[in-house]
PDB file of C-alpha atoms (C1' of nucleotides) in Angstrom:
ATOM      1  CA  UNK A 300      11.593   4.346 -15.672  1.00 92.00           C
ATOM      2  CA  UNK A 301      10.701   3.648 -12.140  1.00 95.00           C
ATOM      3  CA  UNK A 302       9.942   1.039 -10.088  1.00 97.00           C
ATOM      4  CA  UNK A 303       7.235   0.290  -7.770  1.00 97.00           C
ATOM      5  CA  UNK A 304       5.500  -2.280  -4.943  1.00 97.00           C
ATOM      6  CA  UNK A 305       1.877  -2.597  -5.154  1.00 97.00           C
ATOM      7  CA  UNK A 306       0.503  -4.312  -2.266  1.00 97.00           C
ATOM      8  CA  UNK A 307      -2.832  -6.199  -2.510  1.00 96.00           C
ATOM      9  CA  UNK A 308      -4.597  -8.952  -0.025  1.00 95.00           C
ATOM     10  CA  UNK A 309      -5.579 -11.751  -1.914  1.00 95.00           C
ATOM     11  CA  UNK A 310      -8.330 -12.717  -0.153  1.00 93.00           C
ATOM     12  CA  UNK A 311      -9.821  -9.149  -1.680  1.00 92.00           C
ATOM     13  CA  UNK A 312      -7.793  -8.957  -5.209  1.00 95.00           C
ATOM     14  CA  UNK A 313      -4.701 -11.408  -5.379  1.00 96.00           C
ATOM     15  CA  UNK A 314      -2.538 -12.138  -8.483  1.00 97.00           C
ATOM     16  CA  UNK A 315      -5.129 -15.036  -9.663  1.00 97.00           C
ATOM     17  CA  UNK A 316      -7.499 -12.312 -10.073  1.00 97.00           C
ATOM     18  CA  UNK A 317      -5.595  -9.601 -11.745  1.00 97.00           C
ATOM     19  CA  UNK A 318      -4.545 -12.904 -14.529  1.00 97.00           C
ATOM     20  CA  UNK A 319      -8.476 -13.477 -14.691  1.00 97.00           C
ATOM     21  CA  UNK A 320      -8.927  -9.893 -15.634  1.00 97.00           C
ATOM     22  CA  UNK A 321      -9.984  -9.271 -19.587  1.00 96.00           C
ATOM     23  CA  UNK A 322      -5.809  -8.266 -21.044  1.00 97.00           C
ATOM     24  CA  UNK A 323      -5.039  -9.250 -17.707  1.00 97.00           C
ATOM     25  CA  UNK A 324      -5.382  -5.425 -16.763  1.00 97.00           C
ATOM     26  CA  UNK A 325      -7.136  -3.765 -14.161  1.00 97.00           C
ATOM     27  CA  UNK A 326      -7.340  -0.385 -12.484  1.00 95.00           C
ATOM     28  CA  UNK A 327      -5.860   0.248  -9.179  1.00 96.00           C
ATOM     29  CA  UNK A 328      -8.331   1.442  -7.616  1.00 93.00           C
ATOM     30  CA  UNK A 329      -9.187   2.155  -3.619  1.00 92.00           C
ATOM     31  CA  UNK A 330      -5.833   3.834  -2.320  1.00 94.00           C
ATOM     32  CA  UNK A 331      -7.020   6.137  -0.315  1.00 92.00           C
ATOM     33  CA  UNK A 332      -3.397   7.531   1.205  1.00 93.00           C
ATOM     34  CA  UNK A 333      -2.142  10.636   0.470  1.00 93.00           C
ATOM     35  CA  UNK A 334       1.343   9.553   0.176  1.00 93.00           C
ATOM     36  CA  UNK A 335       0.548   6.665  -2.202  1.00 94.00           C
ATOM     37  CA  UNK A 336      -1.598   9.036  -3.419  1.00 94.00           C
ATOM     38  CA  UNK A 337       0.990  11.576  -4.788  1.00 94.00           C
ATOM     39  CA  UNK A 338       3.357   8.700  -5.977  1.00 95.00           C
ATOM     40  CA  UNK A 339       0.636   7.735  -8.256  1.00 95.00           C
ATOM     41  CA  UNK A 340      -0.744  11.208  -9.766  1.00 95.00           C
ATOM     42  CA  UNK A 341       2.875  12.510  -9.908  1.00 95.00           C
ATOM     43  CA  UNK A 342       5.794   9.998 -10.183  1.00 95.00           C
ATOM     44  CA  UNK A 343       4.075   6.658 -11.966  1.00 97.00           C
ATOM     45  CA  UNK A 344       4.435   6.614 -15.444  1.00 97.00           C
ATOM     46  CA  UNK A 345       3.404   4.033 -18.367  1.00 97.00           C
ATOM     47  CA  UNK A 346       5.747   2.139 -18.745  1.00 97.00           C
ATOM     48  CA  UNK A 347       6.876   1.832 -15.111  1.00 98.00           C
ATOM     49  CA  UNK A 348       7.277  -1.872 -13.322  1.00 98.00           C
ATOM     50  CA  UNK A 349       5.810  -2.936 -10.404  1.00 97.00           C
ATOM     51  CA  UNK A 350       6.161  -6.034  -7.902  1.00 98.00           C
ATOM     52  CA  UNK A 351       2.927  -7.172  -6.801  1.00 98.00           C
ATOM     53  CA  UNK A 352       3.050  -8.389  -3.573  1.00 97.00           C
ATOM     54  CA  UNK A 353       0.224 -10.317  -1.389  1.00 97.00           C
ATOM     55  CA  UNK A 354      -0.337  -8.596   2.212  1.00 96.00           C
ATOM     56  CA  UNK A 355      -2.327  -9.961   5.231  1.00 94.00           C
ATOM     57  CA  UNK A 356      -1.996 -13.607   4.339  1.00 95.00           C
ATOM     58  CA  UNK A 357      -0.590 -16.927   5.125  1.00 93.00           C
ATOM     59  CA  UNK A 358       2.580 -16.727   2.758  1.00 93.00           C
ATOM     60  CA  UNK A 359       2.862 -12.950   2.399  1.00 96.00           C
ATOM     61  CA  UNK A 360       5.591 -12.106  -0.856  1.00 97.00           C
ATOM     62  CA  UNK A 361       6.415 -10.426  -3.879  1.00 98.00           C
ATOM     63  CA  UNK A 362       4.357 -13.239  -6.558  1.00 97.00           C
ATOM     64  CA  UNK A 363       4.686 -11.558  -9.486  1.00 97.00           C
ATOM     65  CA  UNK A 364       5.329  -8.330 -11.936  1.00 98.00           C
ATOM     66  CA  UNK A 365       2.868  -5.504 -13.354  1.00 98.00           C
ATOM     67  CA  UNK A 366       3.697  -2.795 -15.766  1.00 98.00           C
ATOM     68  CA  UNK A 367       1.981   0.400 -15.424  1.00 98.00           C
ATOM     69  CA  UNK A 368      -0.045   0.742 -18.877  1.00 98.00           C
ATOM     70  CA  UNK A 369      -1.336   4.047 -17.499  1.00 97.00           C
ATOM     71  CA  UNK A 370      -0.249   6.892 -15.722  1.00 96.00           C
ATOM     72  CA  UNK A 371      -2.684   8.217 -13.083  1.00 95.00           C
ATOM     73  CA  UNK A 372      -5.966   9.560 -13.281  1.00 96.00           C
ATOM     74  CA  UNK A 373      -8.899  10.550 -11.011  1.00 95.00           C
ATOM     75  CA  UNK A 374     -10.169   7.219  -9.146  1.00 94.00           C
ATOM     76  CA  UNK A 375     -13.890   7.282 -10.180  1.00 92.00           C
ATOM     77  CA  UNK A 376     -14.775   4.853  -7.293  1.00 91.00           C
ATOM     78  CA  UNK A 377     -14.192   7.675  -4.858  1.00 89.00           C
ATOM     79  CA  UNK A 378     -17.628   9.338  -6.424  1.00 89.00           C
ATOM     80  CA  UNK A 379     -19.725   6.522  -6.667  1.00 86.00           C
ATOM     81  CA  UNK A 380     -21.399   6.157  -3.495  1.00 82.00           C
ATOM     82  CA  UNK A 381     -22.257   2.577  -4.322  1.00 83.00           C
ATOM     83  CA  UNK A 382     -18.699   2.192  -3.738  1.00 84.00           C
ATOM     84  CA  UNK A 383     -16.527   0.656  -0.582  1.00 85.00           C
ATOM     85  CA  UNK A 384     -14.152   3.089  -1.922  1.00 88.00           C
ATOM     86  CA  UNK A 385     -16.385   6.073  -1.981  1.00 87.00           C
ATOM     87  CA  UNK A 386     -15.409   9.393  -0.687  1.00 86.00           C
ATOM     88  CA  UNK A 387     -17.847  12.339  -0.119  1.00 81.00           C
ATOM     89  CA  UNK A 388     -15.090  14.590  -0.027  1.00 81.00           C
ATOM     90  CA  UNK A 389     -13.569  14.267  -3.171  1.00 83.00           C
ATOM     91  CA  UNK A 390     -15.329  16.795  -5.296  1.00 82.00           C
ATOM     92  CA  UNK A 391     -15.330  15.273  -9.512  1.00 84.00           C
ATOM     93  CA  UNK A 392     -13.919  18.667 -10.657  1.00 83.00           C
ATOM     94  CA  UNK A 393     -10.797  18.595  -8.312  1.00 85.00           C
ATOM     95  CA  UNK A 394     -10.256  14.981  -7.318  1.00 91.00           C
ATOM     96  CA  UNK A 395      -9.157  13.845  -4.121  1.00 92.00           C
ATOM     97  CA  UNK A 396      -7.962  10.391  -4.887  1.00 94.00           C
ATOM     98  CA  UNK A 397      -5.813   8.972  -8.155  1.00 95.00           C
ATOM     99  CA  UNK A 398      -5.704   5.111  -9.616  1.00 95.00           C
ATOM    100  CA  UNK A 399      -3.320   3.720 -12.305  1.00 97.00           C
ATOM    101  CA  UNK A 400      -3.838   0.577 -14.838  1.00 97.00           C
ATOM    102  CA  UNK A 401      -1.627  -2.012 -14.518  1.00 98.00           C
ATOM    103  CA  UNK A 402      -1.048  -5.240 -16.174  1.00 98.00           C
ATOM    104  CA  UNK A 403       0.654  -8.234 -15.446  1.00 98.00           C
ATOM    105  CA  UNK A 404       3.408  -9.517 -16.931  1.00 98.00           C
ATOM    106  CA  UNK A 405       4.605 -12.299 -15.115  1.00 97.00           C
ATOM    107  CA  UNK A 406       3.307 -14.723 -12.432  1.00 97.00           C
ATOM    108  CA  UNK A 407       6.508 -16.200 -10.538  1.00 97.00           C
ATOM    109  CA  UNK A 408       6.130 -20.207 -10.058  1.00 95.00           C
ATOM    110  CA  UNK A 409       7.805 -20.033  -6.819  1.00 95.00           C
ATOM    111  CA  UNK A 410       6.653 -15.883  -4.639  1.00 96.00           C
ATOM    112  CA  UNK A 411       9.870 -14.361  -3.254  1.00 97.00           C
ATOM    113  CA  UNK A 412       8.185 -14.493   0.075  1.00 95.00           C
ATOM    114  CA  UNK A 413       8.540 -11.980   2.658  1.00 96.00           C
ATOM    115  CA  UNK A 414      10.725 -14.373   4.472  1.00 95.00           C
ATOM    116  CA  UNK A 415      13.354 -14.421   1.961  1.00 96.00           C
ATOM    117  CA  UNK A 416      13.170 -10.843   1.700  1.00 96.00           C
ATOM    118  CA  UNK A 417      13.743 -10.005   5.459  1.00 95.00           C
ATOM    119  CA  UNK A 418      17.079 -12.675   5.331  1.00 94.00           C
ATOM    120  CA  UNK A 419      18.766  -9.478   3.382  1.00 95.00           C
ATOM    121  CA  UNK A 420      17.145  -6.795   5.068  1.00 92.00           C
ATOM    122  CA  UNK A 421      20.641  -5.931   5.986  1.00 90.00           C
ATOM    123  CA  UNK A 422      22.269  -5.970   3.217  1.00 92.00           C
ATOM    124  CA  UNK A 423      20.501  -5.467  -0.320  1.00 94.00           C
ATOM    125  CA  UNK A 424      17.464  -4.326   0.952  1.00 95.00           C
ATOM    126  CA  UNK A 425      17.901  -2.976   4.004  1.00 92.00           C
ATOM    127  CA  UNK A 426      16.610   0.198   2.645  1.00 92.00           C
ATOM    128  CA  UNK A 427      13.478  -1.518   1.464  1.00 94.00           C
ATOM    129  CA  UNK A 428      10.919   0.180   2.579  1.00 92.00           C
ATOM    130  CA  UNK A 429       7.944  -3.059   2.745  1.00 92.00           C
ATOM    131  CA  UNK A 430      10.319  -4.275   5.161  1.00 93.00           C
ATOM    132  CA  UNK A 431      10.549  -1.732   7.405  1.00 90.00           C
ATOM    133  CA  UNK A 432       8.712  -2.103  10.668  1.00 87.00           C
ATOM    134  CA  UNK A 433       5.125  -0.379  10.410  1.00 86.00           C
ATOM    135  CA  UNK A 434       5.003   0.453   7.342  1.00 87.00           C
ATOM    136  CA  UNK A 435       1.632   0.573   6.117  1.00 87.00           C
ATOM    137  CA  UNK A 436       2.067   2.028   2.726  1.00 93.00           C
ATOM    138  CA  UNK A 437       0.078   0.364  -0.341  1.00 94.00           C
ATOM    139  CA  UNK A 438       2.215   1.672  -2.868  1.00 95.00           C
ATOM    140  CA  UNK A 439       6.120   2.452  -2.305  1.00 95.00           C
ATOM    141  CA  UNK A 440       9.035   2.952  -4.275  1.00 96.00           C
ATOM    142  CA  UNK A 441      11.711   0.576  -5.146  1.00 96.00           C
ATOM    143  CA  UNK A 442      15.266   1.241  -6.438  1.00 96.00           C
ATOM    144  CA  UNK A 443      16.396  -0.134  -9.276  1.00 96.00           C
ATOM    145  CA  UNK A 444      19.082  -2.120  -7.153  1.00 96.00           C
ATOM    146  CA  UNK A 445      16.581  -3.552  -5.191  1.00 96.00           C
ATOM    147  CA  UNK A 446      14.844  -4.791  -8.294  1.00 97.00           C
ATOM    148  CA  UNK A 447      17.262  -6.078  -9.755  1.00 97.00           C
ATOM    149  CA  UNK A 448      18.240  -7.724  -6.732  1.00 97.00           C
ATOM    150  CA  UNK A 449      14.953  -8.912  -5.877  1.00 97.00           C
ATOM    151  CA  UNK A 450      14.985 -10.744  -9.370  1.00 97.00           C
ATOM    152  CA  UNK A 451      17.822 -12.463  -8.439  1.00 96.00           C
ATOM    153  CA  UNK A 452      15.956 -14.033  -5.990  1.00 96.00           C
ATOM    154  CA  UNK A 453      13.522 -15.450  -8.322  1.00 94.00           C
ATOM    155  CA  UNK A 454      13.248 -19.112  -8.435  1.00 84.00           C
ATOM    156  CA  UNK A 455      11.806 -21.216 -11.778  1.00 69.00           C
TER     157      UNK A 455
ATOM    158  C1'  DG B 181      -6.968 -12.537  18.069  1.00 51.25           C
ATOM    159  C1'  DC B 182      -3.149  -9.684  19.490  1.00 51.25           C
ATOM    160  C1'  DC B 183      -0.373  -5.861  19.229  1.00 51.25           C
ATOM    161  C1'  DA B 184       2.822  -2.409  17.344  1.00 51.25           C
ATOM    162  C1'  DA B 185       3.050   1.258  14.281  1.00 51.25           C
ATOM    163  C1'  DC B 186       1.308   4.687  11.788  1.00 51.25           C
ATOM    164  C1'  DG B 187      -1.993   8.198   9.317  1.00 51.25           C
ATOM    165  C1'  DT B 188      -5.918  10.927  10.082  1.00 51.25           C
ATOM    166  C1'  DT B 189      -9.215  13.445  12.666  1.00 51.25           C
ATOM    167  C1'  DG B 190     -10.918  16.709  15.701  1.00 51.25           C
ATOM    168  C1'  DG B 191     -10.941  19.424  19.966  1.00 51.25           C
ATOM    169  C1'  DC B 192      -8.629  22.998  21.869  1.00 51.25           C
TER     170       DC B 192
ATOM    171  C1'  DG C 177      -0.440  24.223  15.394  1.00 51.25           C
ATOM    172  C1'  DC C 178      -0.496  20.659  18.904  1.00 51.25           C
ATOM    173  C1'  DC C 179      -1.592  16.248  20.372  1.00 51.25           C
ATOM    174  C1'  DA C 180      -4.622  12.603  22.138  1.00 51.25           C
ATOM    175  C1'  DA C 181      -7.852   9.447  20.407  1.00 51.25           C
ATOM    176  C1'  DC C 182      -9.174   6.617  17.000  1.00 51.25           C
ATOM    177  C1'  DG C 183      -9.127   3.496  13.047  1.00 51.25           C
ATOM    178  C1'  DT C 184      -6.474   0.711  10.015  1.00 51.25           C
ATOM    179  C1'  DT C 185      -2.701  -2.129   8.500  1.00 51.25           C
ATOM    180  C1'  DG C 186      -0.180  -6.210   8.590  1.00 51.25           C
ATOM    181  C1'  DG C 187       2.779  -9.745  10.582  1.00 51.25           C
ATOM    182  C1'  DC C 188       2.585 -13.254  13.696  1.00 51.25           C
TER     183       DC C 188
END
DNA sequence: GCCAACGTTGGC
DNA sequence: GCCAACGTTGGC
């Protein structure tokens, strides 16, 4: 099983929303970056757990955990040109862009905010790759140290 | 709002 | 295939 970061702003789709969501499920959608791409349509399984984490905000942080309840497929907002997400390019019979379903699993009381995180970015995490300077990625990989680390962090 | 960092695009 | 320009991300 792998692990995974999803990063979302909240002031588009935070963790209140995703728990507002009908099974408290939702689709991915809208990554539209080759690299996250490929993690998605080839590495990201059912099954697989995910930190959601809340980007571009006043208290940016990991604030809760998602399981993957399925494995990618085609995002159909890249053909609906109705869509923010939509993408000319990306032909229906060989899609250009991928989306997973995710579901969340548990809302921390207290986010493991990105302050905390940085305080071991030289030790635990100092491979983390969300705490590495530019990074820009939506979606990246975490080790299962990390996790399990970053768990330990977590505050009732 | 600023700025650094990065991915993507497009001209050549 | 190179690389400058551009647009976007994201922390502050």
């Amino acid at each position: 099983m792998n692990h995974w970061l999803f990063k979302s702003e909240p002031d588009t789709f935070g963790i209140d929303d995703l728990a507002a969501q009908p099974r408290r499920s939702t689709h991915w959608d809208g990554v539209r970056n080759f690299q996250a791409r490929n993690m998605m349509r080839d590495d990201m399984k059912r099954g697989d757990l995910g930190f959601f984490y809340h980007s571009s905000c006043a208290e940016p942080g990991i604030v809760g955990i998602v399981k993957v309840v399925r494995g990618g497929y085609p995002d159909h907002t890249a053909f609906d040109s109705a869509s923010k997400y939509f993408d000319a390019d990306s032909d229906p019979s060989d899609p250009r862009w991928y989306m997973v379903d995710v579901r969340l699993m548990r809302k921390f009381d207290r986010p493991v905010d990105l302050q905390t995180l940085r305080r071991h970015a030289d030790g635990k995490l100092k491979d983390m790759l969300v705490l590495r300077k530019g990074n820009r990625l939506s979606i990246t990989p975490v080790t299962p140290g990390e996790w399990k680390f970053i768990l330990s962090l977590v505050r009732e």
